[in-house]
mmCIF file of C-alpha atoms in Angstrom:
data_model
loop_
_atom_site.group_PDB
_atom_site.id
_atom_site.type_symbol
_atom_site.label_atom_id
_atom_site.label_comp_id
_atom_site.label_asym_id
_atom_site.label_seq_id
_atom_site.Cartn_x
_atom_site.Cartn_y
_atom_site.Cartn_z
ATOM 1 C CA UNK A 211 -21.258 -33.200 0.705
ATOM 2 C CA UNK A 212 -20.006 -29.595 0.323
ATOM 3 C CA UNK A 213 -16.468 -29.125 -0.950
ATOM 4 C CA UNK A 214 -13.980 -27.651 1.492
ATOM 5 C CA UNK A 215 -11.175 -26.847 -0.944
ATOM 6 C CA UNK A 216 -11.462 -24.360 -3.799
ATOM 7 C CA UNK A 217 -8.680 -22.995 -6.020
ATOM 8 C CA UNK A 218 -8.544 -19.292 -6.869
ATOM 9 C CA UNK A 219 -5.913 -17.754 -9.131
ATOM 10 C CA UNK A 220 -4.968 -14.105 -8.889
ATOM 11 C CA UNK A 221 -3.396 -12.650 -12.025
ATOM 12 C CA UNK A 222 -0.918 -9.795 -11.619
ATOM 13 C CA UNK A 223 -0.150 -8.578 -15.133
ATOM 14 C CA UNK A 224 1.474 -5.624 -16.798
ATOM 15 C CA UNK A 225 -0.592 -3.347 -18.982
ATOM 16 C CA UNK A 226 -0.582 0.226 -20.253
ATOM 17 C CA UNK A 227 -2.446 2.826 -18.232
ATOM 18 C CA UNK A 228 -4.846 3.366 -21.136
ATOM 19 C CA UNK A 229 -6.051 0.984 -23.822
ATOM 20 C CA UNK A 230 -7.782 -2.306 -24.509
ATOM 21 C CA UNK A 231 -6.120 -5.127 -22.562
ATOM 22 C CA UNK A 232 -8.781 -7.777 -23.133
ATOM 23 C CA UNK A 233 -6.797 -9.956 -25.560
ATOM 24 C CA UNK A 234 -3.794 -9.910 -23.247
ATOM 25 C CA UNK A 235 -6.081 -11.017 -20.430
ATOM 26 C CA UNK A 236 -7.414 -13.854 -22.581
ATOM 27 C CA UNK A 237 -3.846 -14.967 -23.227
ATOM 28 C CA UNK A 238 -3.114 -15.000 -19.473
ATOM 29 C CA UNK A 239 -6.181 -17.172 -18.862
ATOM 30 C CA UNK A 240 -5.172 -19.525 -21.689
ATOM 31 C CA UNK A 241 -1.725 -19.986 -20.156
ATOM 32 C CA UNK A 242 -3.101 -20.217 -16.622
ATOM 33 C CA UNK A 243 -5.632 -22.915 -17.410
ATOM 34 C CA UNK A 244 -3.109 -24.900 -19.424
ATOM 35 C CA UNK A 245 -0.606 -24.908 -16.573
ATOM 36 C CA UNK A 246 -3.022 -25.122 -13.647
ATOM 37 C CA UNK A 247 -6.218 -26.886 -14.793
ATOM 38 C CA UNK A 248 -7.356 -27.266 -11.166
ATOM 39 C CA UNK A 249 -8.159 -23.535 -10.981
ATOM 40 C CA UNK A 250 -11.864 -22.829 -10.423
ATOM 41 C CA UNK A 251 -11.876 -19.025 -10.163
ATOM 42 C CA UNK A 252 -9.719 -16.300 -11.738
ATOM 43 C CA UNK A 253 -9.351 -12.752 -10.410
ATOM 44 C CA UNK A 254 -7.718 -9.810 -12.217
ATOM 45 C CA UNK A 255 -6.801 -6.373 -10.862
ATOM 46 C CA UNK A 256 -8.861 -3.188 -10.876
ATOM 47 C CA UNK A 257 -9.502 -1.452 -14.243
ATOM 48 C CA UNK A 258 -7.413 -4.026 -16.109
ATOM 49 C CA UNK A 259 -9.705 -4.582 -19.136
ATOM 50 C CA UNK A 260 -9.820 -1.029 -20.513
ATOM 51 C CA UNK A 261 -7.379 0.957 -18.412
ATOM 52 C CA UNK A 262 -7.716 3.687 -15.838
ATOM 53 C CA UNK A 263 -9.411 6.498 -17.758
ATOM 54 C CA UNK A 264 -13.142 7.220 -17.245
ATOM 55 C CA UNK A 265 -13.179 8.322 -20.893
ATOM 56 C CA UNK A 266 -13.468 4.604 -21.732
ATOM 57 C CA UNK A 267 -16.644 4.230 -19.665
ATOM 58 C CA UNK A 268 -19.499 2.373 -21.340
ATOM 59 C CA UNK A 269 -22.895 1.002 -20.284
ATOM 60 C CA UNK A 270 -23.221 -2.528 -18.903
ATOM 61 C CA UNK A 271 -23.926 -5.113 -20.169
ATOM 62 C CA UNK A 272 -21.450 -4.581 -23.015
ATOM 63 C CA UNK A 273 -19.498 -6.411 -25.689
ATOM 64 C CA UNK A 274 -16.425 -6.279 -23.409
ATOM 65 C CA UNK A 275 -18.303 -7.930 -20.565
ATOM 66 C CA UNK A 276 -19.648 -10.512 -23.014
ATOM 67 C CA UNK A 277 -16.076 -11.240 -24.123
ATOM 68 C CA UNK A 278 -15.291 -12.304 -20.566
ATOM 69 C CA UNK A 279 -18.542 -14.264 -20.292
ATOM 70 C CA UNK A 280 -17.451 -16.367 -23.256
ATOM 71 C CA UNK A 281 -14.014 -16.859 -21.705
ATOM 72 C CA UNK A 282 -15.533 -18.026 -18.412
ATOM 73 C CA UNK A 283 -17.818 -20.447 -20.240
ATOM 74 C CA UNK A 284 -14.946 -21.770 -22.358
ATOM 75 C CA UNK A 285 -12.958 -22.826 -19.299
ATOM 76 C CA UNK A 286 -15.913 -23.398 -16.944
ATOM 77 C CA UNK A 287 -14.472 -21.026 -14.363
ATOM 78 C CA UNK A 288 -15.726 -18.255 -12.165
ATOM 79 C CA UNK A 289 -14.198 -15.062 -13.555
ATOM 80 C CA UNK A 290 -13.817 -11.594 -12.052
ATOM 81 C CA UNK A 291 -12.018 -9.592 -14.779
ATOM 82 C CA UNK A 292 -11.064 -6.696 -12.535
ATOM 83 C CA UNK A 293 -13.350 -3.705 -12.971
ATOM 84 C CA UNK A 294 -14.364 -1.259 -15.686
ATOM 85 C CA UNK A 295 -15.809 2.225 -15.727
ATOM 86 C CA UNK A 296 -19.562 1.943 -16.239
ATOM 87 C CA UNK A 297 -21.509 4.826 -17.786
ATOM 88 C CA UNK A 298 -25.069 5.287 -16.523
ATOM 89 C CA UNK A 299 -27.693 8.005 -16.489
ATOM 90 C CA UNK A 300 -26.617 8.701 -12.901
ATOM 91 C CA UNK A 301 -22.932 9.108 -13.740
ATOM 92 C CA UNK A 302 -19.852 6.924 -14.059
ATOM 93 C CA UNK A 303 -19.130 4.065 -11.654
ATOM 94 C CA UNK A 304 -16.121 1.808 -11.145
ATOM 95 C CA UNK A 305 -17.860 -1.556 -11.577
ATOM 96 C CA UNK A 306 -16.821 -5.163 -11.123
ATOM 97 C CA UNK A 307 -18.619 -8.085 -12.825
ATOM 98 C CA UNK A 308 -18.883 -11.582 -11.325
ATOM 99 C CA UNK A 309 -19.253 -14.231 -14.041
ATOM 100 C CA UNK A 310 -20.134 -17.853 -13.349
ATOM 101 C CA UNK A 311 -18.854 -20.968 -15.199
ATOM 102 C CA UNK A 312 -21.849 -20.952 -17.537
ATOM 103 C CA UNK A 313 -20.887 -17.463 -18.731
ATOM 104 C CA UNK A 314 -23.635 -15.614 -16.872
ATOM 105 C CA UNK A 315 -23.116 -12.371 -14.983
ATOM 106 C CA UNK A 316 -24.433 -13.187 -11.514
ATOM 107 C CA UNK A 317 -23.557 -9.866 -9.848
ATOM 108 C CA UNK A 318 -22.121 -6.417 -10.462
ATOM 109 C CA UNK A 319 -20.503 -4.353 -7.739
ATOM 110 C CA UNK A 320 -19.940 -0.591 -7.840
ATOM 111 C CA UNK A 321 -16.954 0.672 -5.862
ATOM 112 C CA UNK A 322 -18.196 2.430 -2.738
ATOM 113 C CA UNK A 323 -15.147 4.594 -2.116
ATOM 114 C CA UNK A 324 -13.604 6.052 -5.276
ATOM 115 C CA UNK A 325 -10.086 7.253 -4.524
ATOM 116 C CA UNK A 326 -11.100 10.867 -4.100
ATOM 117 C CA UNK A 327 -9.942 13.460 -4.806
ATOM 118 C CA UNK A 328 -7.777 11.644 -7.367
ATOM 119 C CA UNK A 329 -10.444 9.373 -8.880
ATOM 120 C CA UNK A 330 -12.423 12.409 -9.975
ATOM 121 C CA UNK A 331 -15.770 12.229 -11.747
ATOM 122 C CA UNK A 332 -16.613 8.753 -10.446
ATOM 123 C CA UNK A 333 -19.744 8.165 -8.378
ATOM 124 C CA UNK A 334 -19.974 5.999 -5.253
ATOM 125 C CA UNK A 335 -21.821 2.702 -5.224
ATOM 126 C CA UNK A 336 -24.088 1.945 -2.290
ATOM 127 C CA UNK A 337 -24.836 -1.798 -2.432
ATOM 128 C CA UNK A 338 -22.766 -4.565 -0.868
ATOM 129 C CA UNK A 339 -22.334 -7.593 -3.119
ATOM 130 C CA UNK A 340 -21.933 -11.207 -2.089
ATOM 131 C CA UNK A 341 -22.393 -14.375 -4.106
ATOM 132 C CA UNK A 342 -22.421 -18.069 -3.331
ATOM 133 C CA UNK A 343 -20.502 -20.756 -5.164
ATOM 134 C CA UNK A 344 -22.905 -23.698 -4.797
ATOM 135 C CA UNK A 345 -21.722 -26.376 -2.384
ATOM 136 C CA UNK A 346 -18.561 -24.377 -1.642
ATOM 137 C CA UNK A 347 -19.036 -21.107 0.222
ATOM 138 C CA UNK A 348 -19.822 -17.398 0.223
ATOM 139 C CA UNK A 349 -17.695 -14.703 -1.398
ATOM 140 C CA UNK A 350 -17.722 -10.930 -0.991
ATOM 141 C CA UNK A 351 -16.233 -8.334 -3.330
ATOM 142 C CA UNK A 352 -14.733 -4.893 -2.851
ATOM 143 C CA UNK A 353 -12.427 -2.684 -4.902
ATOM 144 C CA UNK A 354 -9.147 -0.969 -4.006
ATOM 145 C CA UNK A 355 -9.777 2.036 -1.714
ATOM 146 C CA UNK A 356 -12.836 0.307 -0.207
ATOM 147 C CA UNK A 357 -10.569 -1.718 2.064
ATOM 148 C CA UNK A 358 -9.249 1.412 3.768
ATOM 149 C CA UNK A 359 -12.678 1.645 5.409
ATOM 150 C CA UNK A 360 -12.931 -1.328 7.778
ATOM 151 C CA UNK A 361 -16.717 -1.041 7.866
ATOM 152 C CA UNK A 362 -16.851 -2.371 4.284
ATOM 153 C CA UNK A 363 -15.078 -5.653 4.973
ATOM 154 C CA UNK A 364 -16.766 -6.028 8.365
ATOM 155 C CA UNK A 365 -20.184 -5.688 6.679
ATOM 156 C CA UNK A 366 -19.318 -8.357 4.111
ATOM 157 C CA UNK A 367 -18.124 -10.690 6.881
ATOM 158 C CA UNK A 368 -21.251 -10.005 8.927
ATOM 159 C CA UNK A 369 -23.271 -11.000 5.856
ATOM 160 C CA UNK A 370 -21.416 -14.321 5.765
ATOM 161 C CA UNK A 371 -18.512 -13.742 3.374
ATOM 162 C CA UNK A 372 -15.735 -16.283 3.883
ATOM 163 C CA UNK A 373 -13.458 -15.043 1.093
ATOM 164 C CA UNK A 374 -13.056 -11.383 0.067
ATOM 165 C CA UNK A 375 -12.059 -10.813 -3.569
ATOM 166 C CA UNK A 376 -10.390 -7.438 -3.817
ATOM 167 C CA UNK A 377 -8.951 -6.168 -7.115
ATOM 168 C CA UNK A 378 -6.837 -3.036 -6.741
ATOM 169 C CA UNK A 379 -4.831 -0.648 -8.898
ATOM 170 C CA UNK A 380 -2.144 0.849 -6.699
ATOM 171 C CA UNK A 381 0.823 2.543 -8.325
ATOM 172 C CA UNK A 382 1.616 4.848 -5.420
ATOM 173 C CA UNK A 383 3.943 4.887 -2.409
ATOM 174 C CA UNK A 384 1.268 3.641 0.003
ATOM 175 C CA UNK A 385 1.336 0.033 -1.205
ATOM 176 C CA UNK A 386 3.240 -1.077 1.901
ATOM 177 C CA UNK A 387 0.406 0.286 4.045
ATOM 178 C CA UNK A 388 -2.137 -1.630 1.976
ATOM 179 C CA UNK A 389 -0.308 -4.878 2.667
ATOM 180 C CA UNK A 390 -0.863 -4.276 6.374
ATOM 181 C CA UNK A 391 -4.496 -3.329 5.792
ATOM 182 C CA UNK A 392 -5.099 -6.535 3.817
ATOM 183 C CA UNK A 393 -3.659 -8.634 6.649
ATOM 184 C CA UNK A 394 -5.687 -6.745 9.219
ATOM 185 C CA UNK A 395 -8.930 -7.083 7.261
ATOM 186 C CA UNK A 396 -8.400 -10.836 7.026
ATOM 187 C CA UNK A 397 -7.558 -11.237 10.707
ATOM 188 C CA UNK A 398 -10.280 -9.101 12.281
ATOM 189 C CA UNK A 399 -12.928 -10.642 10.021
ATOM 190 C CA UNK A 400 -11.495 -14.182 10.078
ATOM 191 C CA UNK A 401 -11.652 -14.610 6.300
ATOM 192 C CA UNK A 402 -9.404 -15.121 3.292
ATOM 193 C CA UNK A 403 -8.462 -11.853 1.572
ATOM 194 C CA UNK A 404 -7.270 -11.763 -2.059
ATOM 195 C CA UNK A 405 -5.784 -8.326 -2.797
ATOM 196 C CA UNK A 406 -4.709 -8.459 -6.462
ATOM 197 C CA UNK A 407 -2.821 -5.511 -7.930
ATOM 198 C CA UNK A 408 -1.654 -4.740 -11.455
ATOM 199 C CA UNK A 409 1.953 -4.366 -12.589
ATOM 200 C CA UNK A 410 3.832 -1.928 -14.777
ATOM 201 C CA UNK A 411 1.974 1.298 -15.535
ATOM 202 C CA UNK A 412 -1.274 0.018 -13.990
ATOM 203 C CA UNK A 413 0.096 -0.964 -10.585
ATOM 204 C CA UNK A 414 3.293 -1.580 -8.655
ATOM 205 C CA UNK A 415 2.489 -5.212 -7.927
ATOM 206 C CA UNK A 416 2.993 -6.855 -4.540
ATOM 207 C CA UNK A 417 -0.377 -8.574 -4.637
ATOM 208 C CA UNK A 418 -1.098 -10.395 -1.391
ATOM 209 C CA UNK A 419 -3.236 -13.366 -0.395
ATOM 210 C CA UNK A 420 -3.975 -13.634 3.313
ATOM 211 C CA UNK A 421 -5.478 -16.436 5.391
ATOM 212 C CA UNK A 422 -8.138 -16.088 8.098
ATOM 213 C CA UNK A 423 -5.545 -15.740 10.873
ATOM 214 C CA UNK A 424 -3.903 -12.809 9.114
ATOM 215 C CA UNK A 425 -1.169 -15.114 7.814
ATOM 216 C CA UNK A 426 0.474 -14.265 4.486
ATOM 217 C CA UNK A 427 -0.124 -17.184 2.138
ATOM 218 C CA UNK A 428 1.632 -15.470 -0.745
ATOM 219 C CA UNK A 429 2.994 -12.023 -1.575
ATOM 220 C CA UNK A 430 3.955 -11.327 -5.178
ATOM 221 C CA UNK A 431 6.877 -9.302 -6.442
ATOM 222 C CA UNK A 432 6.567 -6.276 -8.704
ATOM 223 C CA UNK A 433 6.453 -8.109 -12.049
ATOM 224 C CA UNK A 434 3.948 -10.379 -13.743
ATOM 225 C CA UNK A 435 2.766 -13.327 -11.700
ATOM 226 C CA UNK A 436 0.042 -15.973 -11.672
ATOM 227 C CA UNK A 437 -0.974 -17.066 -8.179
ATOM 228 C CA UNK A 438 -3.104 -20.232 -7.901
ATOM 229 C CA UNK A 439 -4.072 -20.575 -4.235
ATOM 230 C CA UNK A 440 -6.164 -23.365 -2.723
ATOM 231 C CA UNK A 441 -8.422 -22.059 0.046
ATOM 232 C CA UNK A 442 -9.972 -24.239 2.729
ATOM 233 C CA UNK A 443 -13.464 -23.181 3.761
ATOM 234 C CA UNK A 444 -13.396 -25.539 6.715
ATOM 235 C CA UNK A 445 -10.448 -23.546 8.034
ATOM 236 C CA UNK A 446 -12.503 -20.332 7.970
ATOM 237 C CA UNK A 447 -15.423 -22.011 9.712
ATOM 238 C CA UNK A 448 -13.235 -23.718 12.320
ATOM 239 C CA UNK A 449 -11.323 -20.541 13.176
ATOM 240 C CA UNK A 450 -14.541 -18.556 13.428
ATOM 241 C CA UNK A 451 -15.749 -21.199 15.870
ATOM 242 C CA UNK A 452 -12.617 -21.637 17.987
ATOM 243 C CA UNK A 453 -10.739 -18.374 17.464
ATOM 244 C CA UNK A 454 -7.775 -16.988 15.584
ATOM 245 C CA UNK A 455 -4.895 -19.310 16.539
ATOM 246 C CA UNK A 456 -7.230 -20.606 19.222
ATOM 247 C CA UNK A 457 -7.400 -17.111 20.723
ATOM 248 C CA UNK A 458 -9.560 -14.130 19.746
ATOM 249 C CA UNK A 459 -13.024 -14.598 18.266
ATOM 250 C CA UNK A 460 -13.591 -11.080 16.848
ATOM 251 C CA UNK A 461 -16.730 -11.834 14.855
ATOM 252 C CA UNK A 462 -18.512 -13.289 17.878
ATOM 253 C CA UNK A 463 -17.340 -10.400 20.047
ATOM 254 C CA UNK A 464 -18.620 -7.920 17.472
ATOM 255 C CA UNK A 465 -21.954 -9.766 17.375
ATOM 256 C CA UNK A 466 -22.237 -9.718 21.172
ATOM 257 C CA UNK A 467 -21.136 -6.080 21.600
ATOM 258 C CA UNK A 468 -22.868 -3.756 24.041
ATOM 259 C CA UNK A 469 -21.758 -0.557 22.312
ATOM 260 C CA UNK A 470 -23.750 1.216 19.591
ATOM 261 C CA UNK A 471 -21.490 3.105 17.177
ATOM 262 C CA UNK A 472 -23.681 6.177 16.954
ATOM 263 C CA UNK A 473 -20.943 8.338 15.412
ATOM 264 C CA UNK A 474 -21.564 6.541 12.109
ATOM 265 C CA UNK A 475 -25.207 7.516 11.893
ATOM 266 C CA UNK A 476 -26.159 9.839 9.045
ATOM 267 C CA UNK A 477 -29.361 11.358 10.429
ATOM 268 C CA UNK A 478 -27.521 14.024 12.438
ATOM 269 C CA UNK A 479 -24.776 14.629 9.891
ATOM 270 C CA UNK A 480 -21.060 13.992 10.467
ATOM 271 C CA UNK A 481 -19.503 14.404 13.882
ATOM 272 C CA UNK A 482 -18.296 17.940 14.701
ATOM 273 C CA UNK A 483 -14.708 16.736 14.447
ATOM 274 C CA UNK A 484 -15.174 15.162 11.003
ATOM 275 C CA UNK A 485 -17.038 18.268 9.841
ATOM 276 C CA UNK A 486 -14.033 20.371 10.865
ATOM 277 C CA UNK A 487 -11.584 18.595 8.576
ATOM 278 C CA UNK A 488 -12.270 20.764 5.530
ATOM 279 C CA UNK A 489 -13.052 19.815 1.933
ATOM 280 C CA UNK A 490 -11.991 16.573 0.261
ATOM 281 C CA UNK A 491 -9.547 18.072 -2.235
ATOM 282 C CA UNK A 492 -6.036 17.568 -3.543
ATOM 283 C CA UNK A 493 -3.355 19.280 -1.489
ATOM 284 C CA UNK A 494 -1.968 22.360 -3.164
ATOM 285 C CA UNK A 495 1.598 23.566 -3.337
ATOM 286 C CA UNK A 496 2.636 26.120 -0.780
ATOM 287 C CA UNK A 497 4.891 28.587 -2.558
ATOM 288 C CA UNK A 498 7.960 29.803 -0.749
ATOM 289 C CA UNK A 499 8.064 33.548 -0.409
ATOM 290 C CA UNK A 500 11.022 35.251 -2.010
ATOM 291 C CA UNK A 501 13.224 37.174 0.330
#
């Protein structure tokens, strides 16, 4: 009989913008599992292990990834230790590892939408990543800026994801907008959405966990916080069957659509309007003329 309930803990922790945070992360897991032994999966924020500089990029697999594999095996948990910059022959990627309770890496996901032009020198991933927890349900992963593009979460939902795990590193004034985007992604795709941010120098907190009706299950403050949340997969499946609050059934309507979104097709290039928007570059200061 498949389990319906599954406990996921988001960890919002403070860390320096640069440096090795792996031992601090181990300490958080030690404390978490001592206090909340029912937890089955732990999720950290984006770029938490080694900080936010691509200069710390390294190939995967690595000794840092193996460190987290041993931690997952020690506690028999699923572990997503945020993301790290991965160095490859094709460039640097912002990559997330999914580790199972036996300490094996079952998937790696490369962020599709680096936060350009600010996340400079980082390549875009091109593969969606989902994984199944046996006898529980299907999970999808995305990273930070990915969620600003609704096609990413919609694709994961269309591939069967029931929970979206979304580490982020937001230290900017648009965090309030992201809270709305997280709720919207959950509602229009009828899934749980775990948007876990860092704190201190590596994020301004306010992590949010949203249910499949767009309901806020928990929103963190700006400091350190451990958030063990029990999700109910039967709730996702029931609401996808009967509708959000017994009303809209957006996934079925999307499935049964008559429209073809041709504007997204690559073969003819971007739409004339999108092509007219100019280069993807940082805004520059406009100097005031002296009079």
